[in-house]
Amino acid sequence: MGEWLDIGWVDEIPVRGSRTVQVAGGDDIAVFRTGEGKVFALADRCPHKGGRLSQGIVHGGAVACPLHNWRIALDTGEALGEDKGCTPVIPVKVSGGRVLICRTSTIKAAA
């Protein structure tokens, strides 16, 4: 089993949007693409009330939780502004137009 899991083409992730990767027995992974084309991955749950971040709107380098509009930094998983909390970050890279997420981190984040 390789360290990186190929989850598809980068173009399959909408600009300023996301797609999810299902994880058996744990939290799904939300994979985001910014307007600048950068790709990030987080556990698909807001640290506040567990909202699905994949359903939020990407603004610059953050995603707004659809439940209470908390802004979560895509690079660190940290809540921004006055809010406090963090969601697990999953290492991600793009190679040859394919998006790869770290298998080991995915399993740990889902636990």
PDB file of C-alpha atoms in Angstrom:
ATOM      1  CA  MET A   1       0.000   0.000   0.000  1.00  0.00           C
ATOM      2  CA  GLY A   2       1.579   3.280  -1.085  1.00  0.00           C
ATOM      3  CA  GLU A   3       1.821   6.326   1.144  1.00  0.00           C
ATOM      4  CA  TRP A   4      -0.182   8.477  -1.311  1.00  0.00           C
ATOM      5  CA  LEU A   5      -3.740   7.777  -2.387  1.00  0.00           C
ATOM      6  CA  ASP A   6      -4.713   8.999  -5.885  1.00  0.00           C
ATOM      7  CA  ILE A   7      -8.201  10.512  -5.678  1.00  0.00           C
ATOM      8  CA  GLY A   8      -8.594  11.848  -9.219  1.00  0.00           C
ATOM      9  CA  TRP A   9      -7.926  14.754 -11.550  1.00  0.00           C
ATOM     10  CA  VAL A  10      -7.473  18.228 -10.105  1.00  0.00           C
ATOM     11  CA  ASP A  11     -10.000  19.527 -12.669  1.00  0.00           C
ATOM     12  CA  GLU A  12     -12.671  17.343 -11.031  1.00  0.00           C
ATOM     13  CA  ILE A  13     -12.572  19.648  -7.997  1.00  0.00           C
ATOM     14  CA  PRO A  14     -14.577  22.804  -8.680  1.00  0.00           C
ATOM     15  CA  VAL A  15     -12.726  26.116  -8.405  1.00  0.00           C
ATOM     16  CA  ARG A  16     -13.581  27.670  -5.005  1.00  0.00           C
ATOM     17  CA  GLY A  17     -15.282  24.402  -4.124  1.00  0.00           C
ATOM     18  CA  SER A  18     -14.578  20.895  -2.957  1.00  0.00           C
ATOM     19  CA  ARG A  19     -15.181  17.207  -3.339  1.00  0.00           C
ATOM     20  CA  THR A  20     -15.237  14.582  -0.636  1.00  0.00           C
ATOM     21  CA  VAL A  21     -13.400  11.324  -0.192  1.00  0.00           C
ATOM     22  CA  GLN A  22     -15.319   8.794   1.855  1.00  0.00           C
ATOM     23  CA  VAL A  23     -13.452   7.092   4.667  1.00  0.00           C
ATOM     24  CA  ALA A  24     -14.936   3.881   6.062  1.00  0.00           C
ATOM     25  CA  GLY A  25     -15.594   4.157   9.787  1.00  0.00           C
ATOM     26  CA  GLY A  26     -14.546   7.792  10.174  1.00  0.00           C
ATOM     27  CA  ASP A  27     -14.846  11.380   9.017  1.00  0.00           C
ATOM     28  CA  ASP A  28     -14.813  11.978   5.287  1.00  0.00           C
ATOM     29  CA  ILE A  29     -12.014  14.091   3.814  1.00  0.00           C
ATOM     30  CA  ALA A  30     -12.866  17.368   2.060  1.00  0.00           C
ATOM     31  CA  VAL A  31     -10.492  18.318  -0.758  1.00  0.00           C
ATOM     32  CA  PHE A  32     -10.654  21.999  -1.745  1.00  0.00           C
ATOM     33  CA  ARG A  33      -9.415  24.007  -4.736  1.00  0.00           C
ATOM     34  CA  THR A  34      -8.958  27.757  -4.365  1.00  0.00           C
ATOM     35  CA  GLY A  35      -9.497  30.396  -7.038  1.00  0.00           C
ATOM     36  CA  GLU A  36      -5.709  30.394  -7.502  1.00  0.00           C
ATOM     37  CA  GLY A  37      -5.743  26.649  -8.160  1.00  0.00           C
ATOM     38  CA  LYS A  38      -4.130  25.567  -4.875  1.00  0.00           C
ATOM     39  CA  VAL A  39      -5.374  22.286  -3.413  1.00  0.00           C
ATOM     40  CA  PHE A  40      -5.898  21.538   0.297  1.00  0.00           C
ATOM     41  CA  ALA A  41      -7.474  18.690   2.279  1.00  0.00           C
ATOM     42  CA  LEU A  42      -9.141  18.721   5.703  1.00  0.00           C
ATOM     43  CA  ALA A  43     -11.261  16.361   7.755  1.00  0.00           C
ATOM     44  CA  ASP A  44     -14.805  17.193   6.637  1.00  0.00           C
ATOM     45  CA  ARG A  45     -16.021  18.603   9.952  1.00  0.00           C
ATOM     46  CA  CYS A  46     -15.992  22.032  11.502  1.00  0.00           C
ATOM     47  CA  PRO A  47     -14.413  22.115  14.984  1.00  0.00           C
ATOM     48  CA  HIS A  48     -17.389  24.155  16.234  1.00  0.00           C
ATOM     49  CA  LYS A  49     -20.520  22.047  15.649  1.00  0.00           C
ATOM     50  CA  GLY A  50     -19.305  19.411  13.198  1.00  0.00           C
ATOM     51  CA  GLY A  51     -20.685  21.062  10.047  1.00  0.00           C
ATOM     52  CA  ARG A  52     -19.564  19.564   6.734  1.00  0.00           C
ATOM     53  CA  LEU A  53     -16.853  21.913   5.495  1.00  0.00           C
ATOM     54  CA  SER A  54     -17.190  20.427   2.001  1.00  0.00           C
ATOM     55  CA  GLN A  55     -20.559  22.215   1.789  1.00  0.00           C
ATOM     56  CA  GLY A  56     -19.006  25.587   2.609  1.00  0.00           C
ATOM     57  CA  ILE A  57     -17.782  28.338   0.312  1.00  0.00           C
ATOM     58  CA  VAL A  58     -14.062  28.845  -0.304  1.00  0.00           C
ATOM     59  CA  HIS A  59     -12.881  32.466   0.039  1.00  0.00           C
ATOM     60  CA  GLY A  60      -9.176  32.954  -0.617  1.00  0.00           C
ATOM     61  CA  GLY A  61      -7.332  30.573   1.715  1.00  0.00           C
ATOM     62  CA  ALA A  62     -10.305  29.680   3.949  1.00  0.00           C
ATOM     63  CA  VAL A  63     -13.621  27.864   3.849  1.00  0.00           C
ATOM     64  CA  ALA A  64     -16.767  29.134   5.584  1.00  0.00           C
ATOM     65  CA  CYS A  65     -18.649  26.482   7.550  1.00  0.00           C
ATOM     66  CA  PRO A  66     -22.234  26.248   6.254  1.00  0.00           C
ATOM     67  CA  LEU A  67     -23.708  25.994   9.783  1.00  0.00           C
ATOM     68  CA  HIS A  68     -22.468  29.114  11.556  1.00  0.00           C
ATOM     69  CA  ASN A  69     -20.096  30.763   9.066  1.00  0.00           C
ATOM     70  CA  TRP A  70     -16.912  29.955  10.993  1.00  0.00           C
ATOM     71  CA  ARG A  71     -13.937  30.504   8.693  1.00  0.00           C
ATOM     72  CA  ILE A  72     -11.381  27.691   8.692  1.00  0.00           C
ATOM     73  CA  ALA A  73      -7.885  28.206   7.221  1.00  0.00           C
ATOM     74  CA  LEU A  74      -7.290  25.621   4.498  1.00  0.00           C
ATOM     75  CA  ASP A  75      -3.543  25.381   5.160  1.00  0.00           C
ATOM     76  CA  THR A  76      -3.670  24.937   8.955  1.00  0.00           C
ATOM     77  CA  GLY A  77      -7.233  23.838   9.775  1.00  0.00           C
ATOM     78  CA  GLU A  78      -7.382  26.623  12.392  1.00  0.00           C
ATOM     79  CA  ALA A  79     -10.497  28.712  12.975  1.00  0.00           C
ATOM     80  CA  LEU A  80      -9.903  32.355  12.007  1.00  0.00           C
ATOM     81  CA  GLY A  81     -10.853  35.571  13.795  1.00  0.00           C
ATOM     82  CA  GLU A  82     -12.339  35.331  17.277  1.00  0.00           C
ATOM     83  CA  ASP A  83     -13.288  31.667  16.836  1.00  0.00           C
ATOM     84  CA  LYS A  84     -11.170  28.927  18.410  1.00  0.00           C
ATOM     85  CA  GLY A  85     -10.735  25.359  17.207  1.00  0.00           C
ATOM     86  CA  CYS A  86      -8.946  23.255  14.640  1.00  0.00           C
ATOM     87  CA  THR A  87      -9.804  20.490  12.200  1.00  0.00           C
ATOM     88  CA  PRO A  88      -7.195  17.930  11.060  1.00  0.00           C
ATOM     89  CA  VAL A  89      -5.192  18.796   7.943  1.00  0.00           C
ATOM     90  CA  ILE A  90      -4.433  16.042   5.436  1.00  0.00           C
ATOM     91  CA  PRO A  91      -1.219  16.385   3.399  1.00  0.00           C
ATOM     92  CA  VAL A  92      -2.071  16.729  -0.294  1.00  0.00           C
ATOM     93  CA  LYS A  93      -0.082  17.158  -3.494  1.00  0.00           C
ATOM     94  CA  VAL A  94      -0.775  17.437  -7.196  1.00  0.00           C
ATOM     95  CA  SER A  95       1.348  15.378  -9.576  1.00  0.00           C
ATOM     96  CA  GLY A  96       0.744  15.235 -13.315  1.00  0.00           C
ATOM     97  CA  GLY A  97      -2.675  16.799 -12.827  1.00  0.00           C
ATOM     98  CA  ARG A  98      -3.681  14.087 -10.310  1.00  0.00           C
ATOM     99  CA  VAL A  99      -4.562  14.856  -6.682  1.00  0.00           C
ATOM    100  CA  LEU A 100      -2.914  12.659  -4.072  1.00  0.00           C
ATOM    101  CA  ILE A 101      -3.654  12.628  -0.341  1.00  0.00           C
ATOM    102  CA  CYS A 102      -1.500  11.085   2.375  1.00  0.00           C
ATOM    103  CA  ARG A 103      -2.949   7.660   3.188  1.00  0.00           C
ATOM    104  CA  THR A 104      -1.520   7.525   6.743  1.00  0.00           C
ATOM    105  CA  SER A 105      -2.828  10.992   7.687  1.00  0.00           C
ATOM    106  CA  THR A 106      -6.221  10.158   6.190  1.00  0.00           C
ATOM    107  CA  ILE A 107      -6.548   7.092   8.412  1.00  0.00           C
ATOM    108  CA  LYS A 108      -5.453   9.023  11.526  1.00  0.00           C
ATOM    109  CA  ALA A 109      -7.831  11.930  10.839  1.00  0.00           C
ATOM    110  CA  ALA A 110     -10.750   9.571  10.335  1.00  0.00           C
ATOM    111  CA  ALA A 111     -10.181   7.745  13.627  1.00  0.00           C
TER     112      ALA A 111
END
